[in-house]
Amino acid sequence: MVNKEISWLVTGASTLFIVGTDVFIVSPILPSIAAEFDVSPSLAGWLVAVMAIMYACGSPMMGALFDRLQERRGLILWSGLTGLSLANLWTGSTSSFEMLLISRALAGLSLAAIAPCVYAFISDLAPVHRRAAWLSVIVSGNLTGLWAGTPLGTLLAEGWGWRSPFWLIAALSFFLAWVNLVIWPRQIRSTPLPVGKAPAPTSLMLRSMLVTVFWATAMYAVYTYLGTALTEDSQLTSSQLASSLIAYGLGAMLGSLNGGRMADRWGAKNVSSASLLGLVLLLGAVGLFYQYAGWLYLLLFAWAFGGYAFVPAYQSRLSVEYPHHLGLIMAWNITGMYIGMTLGAYLGGPIYQLAGFSKLAYLSAAVALVASLCSLRPAPQKKEEARAAPNHFS
C-alpha cells in the first residue's frame, strides 16, 4: 500500500510539474516568438491570455465530468495529457501566428482536464488525517514548474530555439498520459450524490471560490510588480534580484509543503484562515520594508511561506465541505486562482504607476483581509442543516 501511495504522489506531482511549466513557459520566450512572427509584444501576449482563458473557463466543465463519470475518470486525465502533448507538438511546429494562438487555446483546454482531476484523485485517495499533506506535495509539484521548470525551459530555448521546450513538454505529457491511465484505481472512495440529496448550489461553490479569488489577487498584484520595484526603488543588482526571487520561491515551496502538514494537525479551516490573516500583516510589512536590503530576503521568504500555506489547507477544506463534488469544486478553485491572478496583474499596474509599490502592497493587504473574512463562512453542510432545522418559535 505504501508503494501505491508513493506512486500516486510522484505521478500527481510530476503531472502538475508539467502543468506549471506549460502555463508559465510562454512568458519568458515571448520576445523570441514576437520577433519570428513579426508581431507586437502586446499581440504576442495573447498567447498567454488565450491559454489562461481556456484553462479557467474549461476547468468547471471538466470537473463536472470527473464527478459524473465515476469509472472513466482516468480516461479524462489521459485525454487531457494526450491533448496537451498534441497541442505542444502543434505549437512547436506551426508556421503562422494564427495557428500558434489556436494551439495555445487547445493547450489551455487540455490543462483544464488535467489539474482538477489530479487534485480530485489525491483528495479522494488520501487518508483523511493526511489529506492536506498529500495535497501539499501536489501543489509543490505545480510550484516547481514555476521556479524550476520555467527557467530550465528558458535555457533550453536559448540554446535550441524557442520551439524546443514545447517539444519536450509534448514528449513528457505523452509519457505521463499512459502512466496516469494505469496508476489511478477505477474504484475509489468517493460515491455518487446520495439519492434524494440535492447537489450543492452553484452559488455556494462560487462563494467558496471567492476566497481564492481574493487571495490570488492580493498575492499576484504585489508579486507581478515586485521585480520592477526592487530594481527601480531598491536599486538591486541582477544577482541580488535573482537571490530575492529564489528566497521567495523557496518560501512558496516550503509554505505549501508545511501548510498541508499544519492543516492535518490543526484543522484545514484554522490553518487556511490563519494564513490569510498572516498574509494581511506580511503584505503590510512588504510595503513598509521592501527597500531595506537587510530584511528583504527574510521578508520575501516569510511572505511566500505564509501566503502559499493557504493553498493546500484550503483545498483540503473544500474537499471536506464538498465531498460529492470533488472534481467540480477543485476546478472552480483553479478558475478562481486564475481570475485572481489576472485581476492582480491588471489592476496592480495602474495602482503601482499612480501610487507606488508601498500603496499597492497596502491595498493588497486589504484584499487579503476581505479574503480572511470570507473564509470564516460556515461549512455548506451546516448551512443546509440550519435551513432544514425546525423553527421552534413558529
CSV table of C-alpha atoms in Angstrom, one decimal:
chain,number,residue,atom,x,y,z
A,1,MET,CA,0.0,0.0,0.0
A,2,VAL,CA,2.9,2.3,0.8
A,3,ASN,CA,4.3,1.8,-2.7
A,4,LYS,CA,1.0,2.7,-4.2
A,5,GLU,CA,0.8,5.9,-2.1
A,6,ILE,CA,4.2,6.9,-3.2
A,7,SER,CA,3.4,6.2,-6.9
A,8,TRP,CA,0.2,8.3,-6.7
A,9,LEU,CA,2.1,11.2,-5.1
A,10,VAL,CA,5.0,11.0,-7.5
A,11,THR,CA,2.7,10.7,-10.6
A,12,GLY,CA,0.5,13.6,-9.4
A,13,ALA,CA,3.4,15.9,-8.6
A,14,SER,CA,5.1,15.1,-11.9
A,15,THR,CA,1.9,15.8,-13.8
A,16,LEU,CA,1.3,19.1,-12.1
A,17,PHE,CA,5.0,20.0,-12.7
A,18,ILE,CA,4.3,19.7,-16.4
A,19,VAL,CA,1.2,21.8,-16.0
A,20,GLY,CA,3.0,24.5,-14.1
A,21,THR,CA,5.9,24.6,-16.7
A,22,ASP,CA,3.5,24.7,-19.7
A,23,VAL,CA,1.5,27.6,-18.1
A,24,PHE,CA,4.5,29.8,-17.3
A,25,ILE,CA,7.0,28.9,-20.1
A,26,VAL,CA,5.4,31.1,-22.8
A,27,SER,CA,6.0,34.5,-20.9
A,28,PRO,CA,9.9,34.4,-20.9
A,29,ILE,CA,10.2,33.4,-24.5
A,30,LEU,CA,7.5,35.9,-25.9
A,31,PRO,CA,10.2,38.2,-27.3
A,32,SER,CA,11.6,35.4,-29.5
A,33,ILE,CA,8.1,34.4,-30.7
A,34,ALA,CA,7.2,38.0,-31.4
A,35,ALA,CA,10.4,38.5,-33.4
A,36,GLU,CA,10.0,35.4,-35.6
A,37,PHE,CA,6.3,36.1,-36.5
A,38,ASP,CA,6.9,39.9,-36.7
A,39,VAL,CA,4.1,40.8,-34.2
A,40,SER,CA,4.0,43.4,-31.5
A,41,PRO,CA,4.7,42.4,-27.9
A,42,SER,CA,1.1,43.2,-26.9
A,43,LEU,CA,-0.3,40.9,-29.7
A,44,ALA,CA,2.2,38.1,-28.7
A,45,GLY,CA,0.8,38.5,-25.1
A,46,TRP,CA,-2.4,36.9,-26.3
A,47,LEU,CA,-0.6,33.6,-26.4
A,48,VAL,CA,-0.6,33.7,-22.6
A,49,ALA,CA,-4.1,35.2,-22.3
A,50,VAL,CA,-5.9,32.8,-24.6
A,51,MET,CA,-4.4,29.8,-22.8
A,52,ALA,CA,-5.4,31.2,-19.4
A,53,ILE,CA,-8.9,31.9,-20.6
A,54,MET,CA,-9.5,28.4,-21.9
A,55,TYR,CA,-7.9,26.9,-18.8
A,56,ALA,CA,-10.1,28.9,-16.4
A,57,CYS,CA,-13.3,28.5,-18.4
A,58,GLY,CA,-12.8,24.8,-19.2
A,59,SER,CA,-11.9,23.7,-15.7
A,60,PRO,CA,-15.5,23.7,-14.3
A,61,MET,CA,-16.8,21.7,-17.3
A,62,MET,CA,-14.0,19.1,-16.9
A,63,GLY,CA,-14.5,19.0,-13.1
A,64,ALA,CA,-18.2,18.2,-13.6
A,65,LEU,CA,-17.3,15.4,-16.0
A,66,PHE,CA,-14.9,14.0,-13.4
A,67,ASP,CA,-17.7,13.9,-10.8
A,68,ARG,CA,-20.2,12.3,-13.2
A,69,LEU,CA,-18.1,9.7,-14.9
A,70,GLN,CA,-17.2,7.5,-12.0
A,71,GLU,CA,-15.3,4.8,-13.8
A,72,ARG,CA,-13.8,6.8,-16.6
A,73,ARG,CA,-12.0,9.4,-14.5
A,74,GLY,CA,-8.6,8.1,-15.6
A,75,LEU,CA,-9.7,8.4,-19.2
A,76,ILE,CA,-10.5,12.1,-18.7
A,77,LEU,CA,-7.0,12.7,-17.3
A,78,TRP,CA,-5.4,10.6,-20.2
A,79,SER,CA,-7.3,12.7,-22.7
A,80,GLY,CA,-6.1,15.9,-21.2
A,81,LEU,CA,-2.5,14.9,-21.2
A,82,THR,CA,-2.7,13.5,-24.7
A,83,GLY,CA,-4.4,16.7,-25.9
A,84,LEU,CA,-1.6,18.7,-24.2
A,85,SER,CA,1.0,16.6,-26.0
A,86,LEU,CA,-0.7,17.3,-29.4
A,87,ALA,CA,-1.1,21.0,-28.6
A,88,ASN,CA,2.6,21.4,-27.8
A,89,LEU,CA,3.6,19.5,-30.9
A,90,TRP,CA,1.4,21.9,-32.8
A,91,THR,CA,2.9,24.9,-31.0
A,92,GLY,CA,6.5,23.7,-31.8
A,93,SER,CA,5.8,23.1,-35.5
A,94,THR,CA,3.4,25.8,-36.6
A,95,SER,CA,4.4,28.4,-39.2
A,96,SER,CA,1.7,31.1,-38.6
A,97,PHE,CA,0.8,33.2,-35.6
A,98,GLU,CA,-2.9,32.4,-36.0
A,99,MET,CA,-2.2,28.6,-35.7
A,100,LEU,CA,0.0,29.3,-32.8
A,101,LEU,CA,-2.9,31.0,-31.0
A,102,ILE,CA,-5.2,28.1,-31.7
A,103,SER,CA,-2.6,25.6,-30.4
A,104,ARG,CA,-2.3,27.6,-27.2
A,105,ALA,CA,-6.0,27.6,-26.8
A,106,LEU,CA,-6.0,23.8,-27.2
A,107,ALA,CA,-3.3,23.6,-24.6
A,108,GLY,CA,-5.4,25.6,-22.1
A,109,LEU,CA,-8.4,23.4,-22.7
A,110,SER,CA,-6.2,20.3,-22.1
A,111,LEU,CA,-4.8,21.7,-18.9
A,112,ALA,CA,-8.4,22.2,-17.7
A,113,ALA,CA,-8.8,18.4,-17.9
A,114,ILE,CA,-5.6,17.7,-16.0
A,115,ALA,CA,-5.2,19.8,-12.9
A,116,PRO,CA,-8.8,19.4,-11.4
A,117,CYS,CA,-8.6,15.6,-12.0
A,118,VAL,CA,-5.2,15.2,-10.2
A,119,TYR,CA,-6.4,17.3,-7.2
A,120,ALA,CA,-9.6,15.4,-7.0
A,121,PHE,CA,-7.9,12.0,-7.2
A,122,ILE,CA,-5.5,12.9,-4.5
A,123,SER,CA,-8.3,14.4,-2.3
A,124,ASP,CA,-10.3,11.2,-2.7
A,125,LEU,CA,-7.5,8.7,-2.2
A,126,ALA,CA,-5.6,10.4,0.7
A,127,PRO,CA,-6.2,9.2,4.2
A,128,VAL,CA,-8.4,11.7,5.9
A,129,HIS,CA,-5.8,12.6,8.5
A,130,ARG,CA,-3.2,13.2,5.8
A,131,ARG,CA,-5.2,14.7,3.0
A,132,ALA,CA,-3.8,18.2,3.3
A,133,ALA,CA,-0.2,16.9,3.4
A,134,TRP,CA,-0.8,14.9,0.2
A,135,LEU,CA,-2.3,17.9,-1.5
A,136,SER,CA,0.7,20.0,-0.4
A,137,VAL,CA,3.0,17.6,-2.3
A,138,ILE,CA,0.9,18.1,-5.5
A,139,VAL,CA,0.9,21.8,-5.0
A,140,SER,CA,4.7,21.8,-4.7
A,141,GLY,CA,4.9,19.9,-8.0
A,142,ASN,CA,3.0,22.7,-9.6
A,143,LEU,CA,5.2,25.4,-8.0
A,144,THR,CA,8.3,23.6,-9.1
A,145,GLY,CA,7.1,24.1,-12.6
A,146,LEU,CA,7.2,27.8,-11.9
A,147,TRP,CA,10.5,28.3,-10.2
A,148,ALA,CA,12.5,25.4,-11.8
A,149,GLY,CA,10.7,24.1,-14.9
A,150,THR,CA,10.3,27.5,-16.5
A,151,PRO,CA,13.9,28.7,-16.0
A,152,LEU,CA,15.2,25.3,-17.4
A,153,GLY,CA,12.8,25.6,-20.4
A,154,THR,CA,14.1,29.1,-21.0
A,155,LEU,CA,17.7,27.9,-21.0
A,156,LEU,CA,16.7,25.2,-23.4
A,157,ALA,CA,15.0,27.8,-25.7
A,158,GLU,CA,18.2,29.9,-25.7
A,159,GLY,CA,20.3,27.0,-26.8
A,160,TRP,CA,18.0,25.2,-29.2
A,161,GLY,CA,15.3,27.7,-30.2
A,162,TRP,CA,12.0,28.7,-28.6
A,163,ARG,CA,10.2,25.7,-30.1
A,164,SER,CA,12.3,23.1,-28.2
A,165,PRO,CA,10.7,23.4,-24.8
A,166,PHE,CA,7.3,22.7,-26.3
A,167,TRP,CA,8.6,19.5,-28.0
A,168,LEU,CA,10.0,18.3,-24.7
A,169,ILE,CA,6.7,19.1,-22.9
A,170,ALA,CA,4.9,17.2,-25.6
A,171,ALA,CA,7.0,14.1,-25.1
A,172,LEU,CA,6.7,14.2,-21.3
A,173,SER,CA,3.0,14.8,-21.5
A,174,PHE,CA,2.5,11.7,-23.8
A,175,PHE,CA,4.5,9.6,-21.4
A,176,LEU,CA,2.6,10.8,-18.4
A,177,ALA,CA,-0.7,10.2,-20.1
A,178,TRP,CA,-0.1,6.4,-20.1
A,179,VAL,CA,1.3,6.4,-16.6
A,180,ASN,CA,-1.8,8.2,-15.3
A,181,LEU,CA,-4.1,5.9,-17.2
A,182,VAL,CA,-2.5,2.9,-15.4
A,183,ILE,CA,-1.8,4.3,-11.9
A,184,TRP,CA,-5.1,5.6,-10.7
A,185,PRO,CA,-7.7,3.0,-9.5
A,186,ARG,CA,-11.1,2.8,-11.1
A,187,GLN,CA,-12.9,2.3,-7.9
A,188,ILE,CA,-12.1,4.9,-5.3
A,189,ARG,CA,-13.6,6.0,-2.1
A,190,SER,CA,-16.0,8.7,-3.3
A,191,THR,CA,-19.6,7.8,-4.0
A,192,PRO,CA,-22.2,9.5,-6.2
A,193,LEU,CA,-24.5,12.0,-4.7
A,194,PRO,CA,-27.0,10.1,-2.5
A,195,VAL,CA,-30.5,9.6,-3.8
A,196,GLY,CA,-32.8,12.4,-2.7
A,197,LYS,CA,-29.9,14.8,-1.8
A,198,ALA,CA,-29.8,18.0,-3.8
A,199,PRO,CA,-26.5,19.0,-5.4
A,200,ALA,CA,-24.6,21.7,-3.6
A,201,PRO,CA,-25.9,25.0,-5.1
A,202,THR,CA,-23.5,26.7,-7.5
A,203,SER,CA,-23.9,29.9,-5.5
A,204,LEU,CA,-22.2,28.2,-2.5
A,205,MET,CA,-19.4,27.0,-4.7
A,206,LEU,CA,-18.9,30.4,-6.2
A,207,ARG,CA,-18.8,31.9,-2.7
A,208,SER,CA,-16.2,29.4,-1.7
A,209,MET,CA,-14.2,30.3,-4.8
A,210,LEU,CA,-14.3,34.0,-4.0
A,211,VAL,CA,-11.8,33.3,-1.1
A,212,THR,CA,-9.3,32.0,-3.6
A,213,VAL,CA,-10.0,35.0,-6.0
A,214,PHE,CA,-9.2,37.5,-3.3
A,215,TRP,CA,-6.1,35.5,-2.1
A,216,ALA,CA,-4.7,35.3,-5.6
A,217,THR,CA,-5.5,39.0,-6.3
A,218,ALA,CA,-3.6,40.0,-3.2
A,219,MET,CA,-0.6,37.8,-3.8
A,220,TYR,CA,-0.1,38.4,-7.6
A,221,ALA,CA,-0.8,42.2,-7.6
A,222,VAL,CA,2.3,42.5,-5.5
A,223,TYR,CA,4.4,39.7,-7.0
A,224,THR,CA,3.8,40.9,-10.6
A,225,TYR,CA,5.5,44.2,-9.9
A,226,LEU,CA,8.0,43.1,-7.2
A,227,GLY,CA,10.9,42.8,-9.6
A,228,THR,CA,10.3,46.3,-11.1
A,229,ALA,CA,10.0,47.8,-7.6
A,230,LEU,CA,13.2,46.1,-6.3
A,231,THR,CA,15.1,47.3,-9.4
A,232,GLU,CA,13.8,50.8,-9.6
A,233,ASP,CA,13.2,51.7,-5.9
A,234,SER,CA,15.7,49.4,-4.1
A,235,GLN,CA,18.4,49.6,-6.8
A,236,LEU,CA,19.1,45.9,-6.6
A,237,THR,CA,21.7,44.4,-8.9
A,238,SER,CA,20.7,41.5,-11.2
A,239,SER,CA,22.3,38.9,-8.8
A,240,GLN,CA,20.5,40.5,-5.8
A,241,LEU,CA,17.2,40.4,-7.6
A,242,ALA,CA,17.7,36.8,-8.6
A,243,SER,CA,18.6,35.9,-5.0
A,244,SER,CA,15.5,37.7,-3.7
A,245,LEU,CA,13.3,35.7,-6.1
A,246,ILE,CA,14.9,32.5,-5.1
A,247,ALA,CA,14.1,33.4,-1.5
A,248,TYR,CA,10.5,33.9,-2.5
A,249,GLY,CA,10.4,30.6,-4.5
A,250,LEU,CA,11.8,28.6,-1.5
A,251,GLY,CA,9.3,30.2,0.8
A,252,ALA,CA,6.5,29.3,-1.6
A,253,MET,CA,7.7,25.7,-1.8
A,254,LEU,CA,8.2,25.2,1.9
A,255,GLY,CA,5.0,27.0,2.7
A,256,SER,CA,2.9,24.8,0.5
A,257,LEU,CA,4.5,21.6,1.9
A,258,ASN,CA,4.2,22.7,5.6
A,259,GLY,CA,0.8,24.2,5.1
A,260,GLY,CA,-0.6,20.8,4.4
A,261,ARG,CA,1.0,19.2,7.4
A,262,MET,CA,-0.2,22.0,9.7
A,263,ALA,CA,-3.7,21.7,8.3
A,264,ASP,CA,-3.8,18.0,9.1
A,265,ARG,CA,-2.6,18.7,12.6
A,266,TRP,CA,-4.7,21.8,13.5
A,267,GLY,CA,-7.5,21.7,11.0
A,268,ALA,CA,-7.8,22.9,7.4
A,269,LYS,CA,-10.2,25.8,8.2
A,270,ASN,CA,-8.0,27.0,11.1
A,271,VAL,CA,-4.8,27.0,9.0
A,272,SER,CA,-6.3,28.5,5.9
A,273,SER,CA,-7.9,31.3,7.9
A,274,ALA,CA,-4.7,31.9,9.9
A,275,SER,CA,-2.7,32.0,6.7
A,276,LEU,CA,-4.9,34.7,5.3
A,277,LEU,CA,-4.7,36.8,8.4
A,278,GLY,CA,-0.9,36.4,8.4
A,279,LEU,CA,-0.9,37.5,4.8
A,280,VAL,CA,-2.5,40.8,5.8
A,281,LEU,CA,0.4,41.5,8.1
A,282,LEU,CA,3.1,40.2,5.8
A,283,LEU,CA,1.9,42.3,2.8
A,284,GLY,CA,1.8,45.3,5.1
A,285,ALA,CA,5.4,44.5,6.1
A,286,VAL,CA,6.4,44.2,2.4
A,287,GLY,CA,5.1,47.6,1.7
A,288,LEU,CA,7.0,49.1,4.7
A,289,PHE,CA,10.4,47.3,4.5
A,290,TYR,CA,10.9,46.2,0.8
A,291,GLN,CA,13.7,48.9,0.4
A,292,TYR,CA,15.6,47.6,3.5
A,293,ALA,CA,18.1,45.2,2.0
A,294,GLY,CA,19.0,43.6,5.4
A,295,TRP,CA,15.4,42.4,5.8
A,296,LEU,CA,14.5,41.7,2.2
A,297,TYR,CA,15.3,38.0,1.8
A,298,LEU,CA,13.7,37.0,5.1
A,299,LEU,CA,10.7,39.2,4.4
A,300,LEU,CA,10.1,37.7,0.9
A,301,PHE,CA,10.6,34.2,2.3
A,302,ALA,CA,8.1,34.8,5.1
A,303,TRP,CA,5.6,36.3,2.7
A,304,ALA,CA,5.7,33.4,0.3
A,305,PHE,CA,5.7,30.8,3.2
A,306,GLY,CA,2.7,32.3,4.9
A,307,GLY,CA,0.8,33.0,1.6
A,308,TYR,CA,1.3,29.6,0.0
A,309,ALA,CA,0.5,27.7,3.2
A,310,PHE,CA,-3.1,28.7,2.3
A,311,VAL,CA,-3.3,26.7,-0.9
A,312,PRO,CA,-3.2,23.0,0.3
A,313,ALA,CA,-5.1,23.9,3.5
A,314,TYR,CA,-7.9,25.5,1.7
A,315,GLN,CA,-8.1,22.7,-0.9
A,316,SER,CA,-8.3,20.2,1.9
A,317,ARG,CA,-11.1,22.2,3.5
A,318,LEU,CA,-13.0,22.3,0.2
A,319,SER,CA,-12.7,18.5,-0.2
A,320,VAL,CA,-14.3,18.1,3.2
A,321,GLU,CA,-17.1,20.6,2.5
A,322,TYR,CA,-18.0,19.3,-0.9
A,323,PRO,CA,-17.3,15.5,-0.7
A,324,HIS,CA,-19.7,14.7,-3.6
A,325,HIS,CA,-18.4,17.4,-5.9
A,326,LEU,CA,-14.6,17.0,-5.7
A,327,GLY,CA,-13.8,17.5,-9.4
A,328,LEU,CA,-16.1,20.5,-9.7
A,329,ILE,CA,-15.0,22.3,-6.6
A,330,MET,CA,-11.3,21.8,-7.4
A,331,ALA,CA,-12.0,23.1,-10.9
A,332,TRP,CA,-13.8,26.2,-9.6
A,333,ASN,CA,-10.9,26.8,-7.2
A,334,ILE,CA,-8.5,26.7,-10.1
A,335,THR,CA,-10.7,29.1,-12.0
A,336,GLY,CA,-10.8,31.4,-9.0
A,337,MET,CA,-7.0,31.4,-8.8
A,338,TYR,CA,-6.6,32.4,-12.5
A,339,ILE,CA,-9.3,35.1,-12.1
A,340,GLY,CA,-7.4,36.5,-9.1
A,341,MET,CA,-4.0,36.3,-10.9
A,342,THR,CA,-5.5,38.2,-13.8
A,343,LEU,CA,-7.1,40.8,-11.6
A,344,GLY,CA,-4.0,41.3,-9.6
A,345,ALA,CA,-1.8,41.8,-12.7
A,346,TYR,CA,-4.1,44.2,-14.5
A,347,LEU,CA,-5.3,46.2,-11.5
A,348,GLY,CA,-1.9,46.3,-9.9
A,349,GLY,CA,-0.3,48.1,-12.8
A,350,PRO,CA,-2.2,51.3,-12.7
A,351,ILE,CA,-2.1,51.4,-8.9
A,352,TYR,CA,1.7,50.9,-9.0
A,353,GLN,CA,2.2,53.7,-11.5
A,354,LEU,CA,-0.1,56.1,-9.7
A,355,ALA,CA,0.6,55.4,-6.0
A,356,GLY,CA,3.8,53.4,-5.9
A,357,PHE,CA,4.7,49.9,-4.7
A,358,SER,CA,4.1,50.5,-0.9
A,359,LYS,CA,0.5,51.6,-1.5
A,360,LEU,CA,0.0,48.6,-3.8
A,361,ALA,CA,1.1,46.3,-1.0
A,362,TYR,CA,-1.2,48.0,1.5
A,363,LEU,CA,-4.2,47.7,-0.8
A,364,SER,CA,-3.3,44.1,-1.4
A,365,ALA,CA,-3.2,43.6,2.4
A,366,ALA,CA,-6.8,45.0,2.5
A,367,VAL,CA,-7.9,42.5,-0.2
A,368,ALA,CA,-6.3,39.7,1.9
A,369,LEU,CA,-8.3,40.9,4.8
A,370,VAL,CA,-11.5,40.6,2.8
A,371,ALA,CA,-10.4,37.0,1.9
A,372,SER,CA,-9.9,36.2,5.5
A,373,LEU,CA,-13.3,37.5,6.4
A,374,CYS,CA,-14.9,35.5,3.6
A,375,SER,CA,-13.1,32.3,4.8
A,376,LEU,CA,-14.9,32.5,8.1
A,377,ARG,CA,-18.2,31.4,6.5
A,378,PRO,CA,-19.8,28.2,7.9
A,379,ALA,CA,-19.4,25.0,6.0
A,380,PRO,CA,-22.1,24.3,3.3
A,381,GLN,CA,-23.4,21.3,5.3
A,382,LYS,CA,-24.0,23.4,8.4
A,383,LYS,CA,-25.9,25.9,6.2
A,384,GLU,CA,-28.1,23.2,4.9
A,385,GLU,CA,-28.7,21.8,8.4
A,386,ALA,CA,-29.6,25.3,9.6
A,387,ARG,CA,-32.1,25.7,6.8
A,388,ALA,CA,-33.6,22.3,7.4
A,389,ALA,CA,-33.9,22.7,11.2
A,390,PRO,CA,-37.5,23.1,12.5
A,391,ASN,CA,-38.4,26.6,13.8
A,392,HIS,CA,-39.4,26.1,17.4
A,393,PHE,CA,-40.8,29.6,17.7
A,394,SER,CA,-43.4,29.2,15.0
